[in-house]
Tab-separated table of C-alpha atoms in Angstrom:
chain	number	residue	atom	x	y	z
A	1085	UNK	CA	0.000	0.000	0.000
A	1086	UNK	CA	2.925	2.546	0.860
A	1087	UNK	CA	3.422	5.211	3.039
A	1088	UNK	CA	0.632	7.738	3.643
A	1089	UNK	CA	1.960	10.443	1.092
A	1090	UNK	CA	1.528	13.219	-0.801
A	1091	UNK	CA	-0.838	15.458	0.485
A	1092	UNK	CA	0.598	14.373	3.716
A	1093	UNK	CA	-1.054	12.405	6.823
A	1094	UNK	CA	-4.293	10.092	5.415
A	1095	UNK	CA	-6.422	11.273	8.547
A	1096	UNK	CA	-6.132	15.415	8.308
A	1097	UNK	CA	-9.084	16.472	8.465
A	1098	UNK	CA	-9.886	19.990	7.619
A	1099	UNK	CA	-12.780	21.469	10.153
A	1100	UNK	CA	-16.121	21.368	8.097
A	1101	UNK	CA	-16.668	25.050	7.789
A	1102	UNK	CA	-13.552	25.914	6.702
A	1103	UNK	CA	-12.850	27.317	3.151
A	1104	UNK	CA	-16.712	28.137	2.494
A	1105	UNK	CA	-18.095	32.010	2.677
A	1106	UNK	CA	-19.020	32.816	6.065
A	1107	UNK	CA	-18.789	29.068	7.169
A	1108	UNK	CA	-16.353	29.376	10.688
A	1109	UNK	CA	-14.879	26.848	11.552
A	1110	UNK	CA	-16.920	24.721	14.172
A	1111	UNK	CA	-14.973	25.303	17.391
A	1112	UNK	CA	-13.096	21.896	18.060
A	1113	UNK	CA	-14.209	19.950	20.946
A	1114	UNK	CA	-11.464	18.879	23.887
A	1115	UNK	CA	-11.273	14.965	22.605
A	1116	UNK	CA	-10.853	14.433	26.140
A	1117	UNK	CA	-14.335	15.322	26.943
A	1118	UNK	CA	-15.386	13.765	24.355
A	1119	UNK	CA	-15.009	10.264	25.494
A	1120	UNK	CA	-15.814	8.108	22.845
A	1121	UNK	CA	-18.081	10.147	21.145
A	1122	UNK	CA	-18.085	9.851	16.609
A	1123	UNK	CA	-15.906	12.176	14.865
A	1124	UNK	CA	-18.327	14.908	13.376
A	1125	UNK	CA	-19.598	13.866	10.318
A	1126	UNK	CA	-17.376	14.643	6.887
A	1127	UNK	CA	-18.481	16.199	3.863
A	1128	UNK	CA	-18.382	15.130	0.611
A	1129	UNK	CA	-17.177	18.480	-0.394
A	1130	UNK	CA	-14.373	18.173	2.079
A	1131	UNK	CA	-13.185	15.091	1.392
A	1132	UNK	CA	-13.277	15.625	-2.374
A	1133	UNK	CA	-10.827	18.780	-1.135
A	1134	UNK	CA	-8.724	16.142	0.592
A	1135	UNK	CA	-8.349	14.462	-2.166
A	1136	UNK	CA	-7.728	16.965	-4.257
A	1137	UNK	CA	-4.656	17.818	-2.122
A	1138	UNK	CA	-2.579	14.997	-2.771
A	1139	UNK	CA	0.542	15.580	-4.759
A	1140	UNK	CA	-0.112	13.792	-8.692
A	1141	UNK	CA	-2.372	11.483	-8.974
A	1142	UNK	CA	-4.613	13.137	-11.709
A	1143	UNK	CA	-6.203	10.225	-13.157
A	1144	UNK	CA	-6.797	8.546	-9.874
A	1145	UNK	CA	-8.315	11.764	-8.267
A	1146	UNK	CA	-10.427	12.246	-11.406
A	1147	UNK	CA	-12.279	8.449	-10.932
A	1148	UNK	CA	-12.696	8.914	-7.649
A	1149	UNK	CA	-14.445	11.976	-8.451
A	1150	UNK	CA	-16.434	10.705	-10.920
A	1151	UNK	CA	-17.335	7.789	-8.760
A	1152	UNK	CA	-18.395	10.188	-5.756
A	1153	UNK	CA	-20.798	11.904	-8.099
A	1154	UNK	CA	-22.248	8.540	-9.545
A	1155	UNK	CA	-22.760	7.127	-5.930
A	1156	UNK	CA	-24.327	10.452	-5.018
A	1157	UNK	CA	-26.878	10.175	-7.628
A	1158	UNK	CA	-27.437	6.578	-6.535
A	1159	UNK	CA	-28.143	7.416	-2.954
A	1160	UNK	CA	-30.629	10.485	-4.348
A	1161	UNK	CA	-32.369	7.607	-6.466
A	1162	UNK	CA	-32.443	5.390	-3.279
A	1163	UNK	CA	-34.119	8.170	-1.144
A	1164	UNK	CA	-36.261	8.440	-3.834
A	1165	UNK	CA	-37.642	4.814	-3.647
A	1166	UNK	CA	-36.075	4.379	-7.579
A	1167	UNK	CA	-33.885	1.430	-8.134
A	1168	UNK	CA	-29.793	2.250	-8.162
A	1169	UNK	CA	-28.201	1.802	-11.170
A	1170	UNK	CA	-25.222	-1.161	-11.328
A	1171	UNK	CA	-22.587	-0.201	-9.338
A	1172	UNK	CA	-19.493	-1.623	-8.726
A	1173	UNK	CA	-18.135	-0.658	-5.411
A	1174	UNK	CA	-15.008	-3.063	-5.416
A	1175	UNK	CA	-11.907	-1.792	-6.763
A	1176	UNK	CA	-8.230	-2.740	-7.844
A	1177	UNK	CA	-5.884	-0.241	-6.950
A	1178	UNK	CA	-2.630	-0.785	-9.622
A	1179	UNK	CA	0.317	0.816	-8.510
A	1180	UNK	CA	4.104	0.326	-7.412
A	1181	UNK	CA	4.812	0.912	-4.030
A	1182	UNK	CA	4.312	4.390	-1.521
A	1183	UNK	CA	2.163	5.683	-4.991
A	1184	UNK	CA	-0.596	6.515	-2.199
A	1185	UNK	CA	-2.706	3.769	-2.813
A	1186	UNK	CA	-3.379	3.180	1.098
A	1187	UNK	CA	-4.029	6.798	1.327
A	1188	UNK	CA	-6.779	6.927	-0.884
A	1189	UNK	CA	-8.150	3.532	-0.039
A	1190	UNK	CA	-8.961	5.115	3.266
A	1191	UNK	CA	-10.464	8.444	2.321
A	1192	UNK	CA	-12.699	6.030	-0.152
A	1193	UNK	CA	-13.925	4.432	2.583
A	1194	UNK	CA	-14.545	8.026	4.483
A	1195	UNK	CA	-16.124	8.734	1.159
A	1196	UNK	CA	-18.602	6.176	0.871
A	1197	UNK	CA	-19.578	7.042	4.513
A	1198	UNK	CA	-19.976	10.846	4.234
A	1199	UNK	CA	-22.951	9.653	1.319
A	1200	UNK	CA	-24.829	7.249	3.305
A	1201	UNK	CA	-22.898	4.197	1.586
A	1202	UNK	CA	-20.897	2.801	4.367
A	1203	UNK	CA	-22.030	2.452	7.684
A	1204	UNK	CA	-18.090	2.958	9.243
A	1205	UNK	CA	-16.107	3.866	6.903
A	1206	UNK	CA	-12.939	2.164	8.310
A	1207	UNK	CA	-9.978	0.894	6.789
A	1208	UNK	CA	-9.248	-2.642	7.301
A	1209	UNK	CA	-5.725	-3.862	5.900
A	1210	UNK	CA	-4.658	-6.919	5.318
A	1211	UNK	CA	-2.370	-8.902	2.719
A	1212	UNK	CA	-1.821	-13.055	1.977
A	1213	UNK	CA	-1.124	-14.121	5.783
A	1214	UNK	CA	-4.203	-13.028	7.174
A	1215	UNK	CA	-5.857	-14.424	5.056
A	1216	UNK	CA	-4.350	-17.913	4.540
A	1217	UNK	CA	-4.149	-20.455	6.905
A	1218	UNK	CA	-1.347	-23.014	6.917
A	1219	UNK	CA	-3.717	-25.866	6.718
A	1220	UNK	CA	-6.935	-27.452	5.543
A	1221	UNK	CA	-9.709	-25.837	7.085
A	1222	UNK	CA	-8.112	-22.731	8.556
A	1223	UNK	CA	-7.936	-20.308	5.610
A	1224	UNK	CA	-11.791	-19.699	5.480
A	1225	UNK	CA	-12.295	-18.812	8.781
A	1226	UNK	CA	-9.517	-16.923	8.450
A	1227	UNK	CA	-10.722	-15.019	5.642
A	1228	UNK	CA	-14.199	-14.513	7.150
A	1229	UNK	CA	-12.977	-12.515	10.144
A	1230	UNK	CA	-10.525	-10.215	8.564
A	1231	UNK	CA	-14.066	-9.356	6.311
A	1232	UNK	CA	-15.568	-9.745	10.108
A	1233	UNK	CA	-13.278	-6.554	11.068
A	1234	UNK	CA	-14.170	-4.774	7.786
A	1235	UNK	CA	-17.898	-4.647	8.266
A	1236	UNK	CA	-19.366	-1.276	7.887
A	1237	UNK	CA	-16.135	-0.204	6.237
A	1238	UNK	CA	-13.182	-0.996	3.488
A	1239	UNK	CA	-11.418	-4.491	3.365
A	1240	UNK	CA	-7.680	-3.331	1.843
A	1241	UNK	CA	-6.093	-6.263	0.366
A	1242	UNK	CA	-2.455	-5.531	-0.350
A	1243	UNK	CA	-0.405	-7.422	-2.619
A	1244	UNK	CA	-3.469	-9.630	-3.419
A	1245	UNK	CA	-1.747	-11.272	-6.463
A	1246	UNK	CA	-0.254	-13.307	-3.970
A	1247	UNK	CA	-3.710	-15.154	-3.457
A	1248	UNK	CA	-3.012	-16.583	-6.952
A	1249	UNK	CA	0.785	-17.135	-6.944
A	1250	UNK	CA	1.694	-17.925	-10.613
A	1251	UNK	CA	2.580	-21.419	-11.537
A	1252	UNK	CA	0.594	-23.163	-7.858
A	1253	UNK	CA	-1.759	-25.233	-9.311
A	1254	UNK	CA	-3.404	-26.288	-5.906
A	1255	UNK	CA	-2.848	-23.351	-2.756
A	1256	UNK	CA	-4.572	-22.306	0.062
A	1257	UNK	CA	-4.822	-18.873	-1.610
A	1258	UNK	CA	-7.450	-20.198	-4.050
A	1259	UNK	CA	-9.881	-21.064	-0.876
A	1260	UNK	CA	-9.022	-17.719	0.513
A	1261	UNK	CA	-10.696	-16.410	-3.214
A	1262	UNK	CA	-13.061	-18.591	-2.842
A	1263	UNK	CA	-14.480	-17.710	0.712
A	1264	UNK	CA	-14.116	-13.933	-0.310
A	1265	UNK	CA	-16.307	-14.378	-3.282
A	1266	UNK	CA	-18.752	-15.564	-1.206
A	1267	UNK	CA	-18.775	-12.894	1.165
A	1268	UNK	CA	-18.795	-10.101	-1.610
A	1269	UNK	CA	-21.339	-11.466	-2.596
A	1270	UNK	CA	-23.281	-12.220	0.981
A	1271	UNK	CA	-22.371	-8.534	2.150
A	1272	UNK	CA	-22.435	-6.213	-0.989
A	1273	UNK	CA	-23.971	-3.594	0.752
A	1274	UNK	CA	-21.832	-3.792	3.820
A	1275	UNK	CA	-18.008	-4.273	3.036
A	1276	UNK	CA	-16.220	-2.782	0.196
A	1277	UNK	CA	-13.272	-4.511	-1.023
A	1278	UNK	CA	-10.118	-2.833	-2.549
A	1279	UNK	CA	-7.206	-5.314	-3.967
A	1280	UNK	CA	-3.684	-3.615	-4.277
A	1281	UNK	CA	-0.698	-4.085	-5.958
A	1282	UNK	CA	1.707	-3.920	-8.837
A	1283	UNK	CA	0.078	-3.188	-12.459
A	1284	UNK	CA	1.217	-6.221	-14.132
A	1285	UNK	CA	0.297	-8.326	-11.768
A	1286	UNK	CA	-3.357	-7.499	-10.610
A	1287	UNK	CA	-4.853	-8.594	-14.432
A	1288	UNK	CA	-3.475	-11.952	-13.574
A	1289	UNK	CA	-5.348	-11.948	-9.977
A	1290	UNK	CA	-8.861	-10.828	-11.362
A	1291	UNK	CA	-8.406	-13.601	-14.117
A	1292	UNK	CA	-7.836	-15.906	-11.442
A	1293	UNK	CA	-11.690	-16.678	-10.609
A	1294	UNK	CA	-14.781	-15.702	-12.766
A	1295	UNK	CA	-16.176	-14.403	-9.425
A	1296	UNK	CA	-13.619	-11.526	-8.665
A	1297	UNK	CA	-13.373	-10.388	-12.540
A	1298	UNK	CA	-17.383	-10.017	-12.249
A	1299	UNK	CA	-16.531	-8.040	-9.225
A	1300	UNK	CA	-13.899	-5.926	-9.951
A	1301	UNK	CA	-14.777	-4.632	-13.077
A	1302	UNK	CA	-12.732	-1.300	-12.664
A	1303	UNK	CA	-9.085	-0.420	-12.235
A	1304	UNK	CA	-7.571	2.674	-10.766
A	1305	UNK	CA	-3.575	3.252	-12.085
A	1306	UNK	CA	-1.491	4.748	-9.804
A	1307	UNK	CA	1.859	6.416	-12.125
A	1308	UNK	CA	5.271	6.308	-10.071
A	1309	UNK	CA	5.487	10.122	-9.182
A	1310	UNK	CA	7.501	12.507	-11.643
A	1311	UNK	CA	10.907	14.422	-10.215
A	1312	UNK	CA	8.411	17.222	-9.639
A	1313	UNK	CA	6.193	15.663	-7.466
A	1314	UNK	CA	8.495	13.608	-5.416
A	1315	UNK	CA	10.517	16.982	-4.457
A	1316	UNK	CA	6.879	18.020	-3.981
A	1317	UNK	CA	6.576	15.363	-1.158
A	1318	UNK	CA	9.487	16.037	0.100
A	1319	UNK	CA	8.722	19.950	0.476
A	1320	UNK	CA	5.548	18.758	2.528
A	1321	UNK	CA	7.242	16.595	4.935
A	1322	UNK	CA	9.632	19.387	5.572
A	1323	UNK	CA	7.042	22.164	6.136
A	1324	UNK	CA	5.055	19.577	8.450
A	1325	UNK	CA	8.530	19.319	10.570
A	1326	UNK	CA	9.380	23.301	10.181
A	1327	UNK	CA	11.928	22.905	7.928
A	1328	UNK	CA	12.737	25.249	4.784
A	1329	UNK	CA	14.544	23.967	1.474
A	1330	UNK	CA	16.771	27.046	0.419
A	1331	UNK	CA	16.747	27.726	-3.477
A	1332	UNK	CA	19.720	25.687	-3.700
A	1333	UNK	CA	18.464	22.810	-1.906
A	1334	UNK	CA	15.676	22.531	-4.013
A	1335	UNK	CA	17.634	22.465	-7.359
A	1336	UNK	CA	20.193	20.066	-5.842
A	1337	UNK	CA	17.056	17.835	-5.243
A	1338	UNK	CA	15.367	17.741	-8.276
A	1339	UNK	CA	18.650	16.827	-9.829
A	1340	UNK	CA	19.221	13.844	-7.414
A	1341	UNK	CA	15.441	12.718	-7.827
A	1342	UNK	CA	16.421	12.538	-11.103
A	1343	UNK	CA	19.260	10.656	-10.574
A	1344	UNK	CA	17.573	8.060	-9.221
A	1345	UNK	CA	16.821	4.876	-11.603
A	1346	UNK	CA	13.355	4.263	-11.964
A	1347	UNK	CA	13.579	0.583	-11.360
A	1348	UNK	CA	11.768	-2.068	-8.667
A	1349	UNK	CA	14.016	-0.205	-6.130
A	1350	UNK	CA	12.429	3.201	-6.556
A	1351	UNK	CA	9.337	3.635	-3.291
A	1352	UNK	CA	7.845	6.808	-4.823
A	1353	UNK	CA	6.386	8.351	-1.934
A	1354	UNK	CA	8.351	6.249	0.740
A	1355	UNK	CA	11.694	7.604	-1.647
A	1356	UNK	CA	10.707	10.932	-0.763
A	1357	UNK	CA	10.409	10.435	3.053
A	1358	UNK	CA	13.738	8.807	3.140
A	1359	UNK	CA	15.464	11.667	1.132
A	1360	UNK	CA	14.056	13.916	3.905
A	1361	UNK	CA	15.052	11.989	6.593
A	1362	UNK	CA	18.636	11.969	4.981
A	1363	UNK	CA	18.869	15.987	4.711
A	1364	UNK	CA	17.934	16.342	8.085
A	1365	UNK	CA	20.507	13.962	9.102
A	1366	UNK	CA	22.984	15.489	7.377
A	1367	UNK	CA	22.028	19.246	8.339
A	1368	UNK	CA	22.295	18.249	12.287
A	1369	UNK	CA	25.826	17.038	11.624
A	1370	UNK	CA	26.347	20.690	10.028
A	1371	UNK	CA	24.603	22.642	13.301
A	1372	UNK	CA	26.717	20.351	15.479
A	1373	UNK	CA	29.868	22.217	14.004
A	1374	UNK	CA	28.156	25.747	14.777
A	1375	UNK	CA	28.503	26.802	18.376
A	1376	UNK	CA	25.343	28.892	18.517
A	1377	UNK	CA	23.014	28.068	15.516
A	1378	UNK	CA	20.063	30.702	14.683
A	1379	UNK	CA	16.479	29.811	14.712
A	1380	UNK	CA	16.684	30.512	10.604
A	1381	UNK	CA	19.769	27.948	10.378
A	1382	UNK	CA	18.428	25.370	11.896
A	1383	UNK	CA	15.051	25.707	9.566
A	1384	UNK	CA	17.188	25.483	6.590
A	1385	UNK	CA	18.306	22.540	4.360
A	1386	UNK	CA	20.498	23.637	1.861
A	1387	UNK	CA	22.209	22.053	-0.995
A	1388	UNK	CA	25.033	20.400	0.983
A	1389	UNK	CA	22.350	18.486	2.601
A	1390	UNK	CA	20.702	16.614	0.067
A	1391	UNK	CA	22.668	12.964	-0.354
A	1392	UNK	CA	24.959	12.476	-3.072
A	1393	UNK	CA	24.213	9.483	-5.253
A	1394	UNK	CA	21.224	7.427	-5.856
């Protein structure tokens, strides 16, 4: 699934009267007096914002759009006592590694809530050994309480090629398949499953049984993120840790992102977080060397502090 990314934490949530005409923010309640009270109810409108937020992603921001409004009009025709159109909820998320798949996984599921859709709204992750037992007769109750957990919400399957490993004639991962089938099809209206993982593998996983290519019958594609937007990423983790990138800094960055080979190696988002990890690094070994740093110093990463070689 990858790191939670680009437009930073998964869970910010922006209060609900913020950035509309004479909508003040709500004041925020003390979550200590709260207890265990709900977090106030989202908007569609701000979580489409949210969304909106996240460094790249075009195509993937523009489905989920598209698929908010369609959903909308579904729940209008509900209310209205019409019948919905078909709608696929299930999706497979197609993407290499920290390309934010997680992150928008979850504010799907936050999504679906805000219109009605989802009772929770939760995010429920799981990959091949929660799901698979190690021996006959343990992989289907296995499978039926990790869908248990995701009731009311999303069930996140991550690398869920590995179900159908290529070449395994007879695995457990085919009853795991099986058993979720089953429960797609016993719970539509409850649990919405995304499965995750690289492009060229999740064709060969919906092939795998006639029931999940009936079921997921649309793909999102998550690119690898351009030199822009992984200095991009990088720019947001520093602001969120009060750190600036000088001019130079940034140009030295762009030209090591670029640098770096594009290959199975590359974590897109989880890159960027280790770049910034590595500046800061080396910029405390600089301060160390300065007997009284400034405020404005320690802020700054400059060119010197962004790592040589890929």
């Amino acid at each position: 699934g990858g790191p939670a990314p680009a437009g930073g934490p998964s869970d910010t949530r922006r209060p609900s009267g913020a950035g509309r005409p004479g909508g003040a923010a709500p004041a925020v309640e003390d979550p200590a007096d709260a207890g265990e009270s709900e977090p106030p109810a989202e908007t569609l409108a701000d979580l489409l914002a949210e969304l909106d937020e996240l460094v790249g992603l075009e195509g993937v921001k523009r489905d989920v759009g598209g698929m908010a409004k369609l959903m909308q009009t579904v729940r209008m025709r509900q209310d209205a006592g019409l019948p919905a159109p078909p709608l696929s909820r299930h999706l497979v998320f197609a993407g290499n590694p920290g390309t934010g798949k997680t992150t928008v996984a979850r504010l799907y599921g936050r999504l679906l809530k805000a219109l009605g859709l989802l009772e929770r709204g939760h995010l429920v992750e799981v990959d091949r050994s929660a799901l698979v037992g190690e021996y006959v007769g343990h992989t289907g109750p296995k499978t039926t309480e990790a869908f248990r957990r995701a009731h009311g919400g999303v069930l996140f399957i991550d690398e869920a090629y590995a179900l159908v490993p290529s070449g395994v004639a007879s695995d457990f991962g085919q009853e795991a398949v099986a058993t979720l089938v089953k429960l797609m099809e016993d719970h539509r209206d409850e649990v919405v499953v995304i499965a995750a993982g690289y492009p060229e593998d999740m064709g060969r996983f919906v092939a795998s049984n006639p029931g999940l290519s009936s079921r997921f019958t649309r793909t999102l594609h998550f690119a690898d993120y351009s030199t822009p937007e992984v200095v991009s990423i990088v720019e947001h983790h520093a602001q969120q840790h009060q750190y600036e990138l000088s001019p130079a800094a940034r140009h030295a960055l762009a030209a090591h992102v670029a640098a770096i080979p594009r290959d199975a190696a590359f974590g897109n988002g989880r890159t960027a977080r280790q770049i910034f990890q590595a500046m800061t690094e080396r910029q405390a070994v600089r301060m160390s060397e300065l007997v009284t740093p400034q405020a404005d110093q320690l802020m700054t990463l400059d060119a010197q502090d962004v790592p040589v070689g890929p």
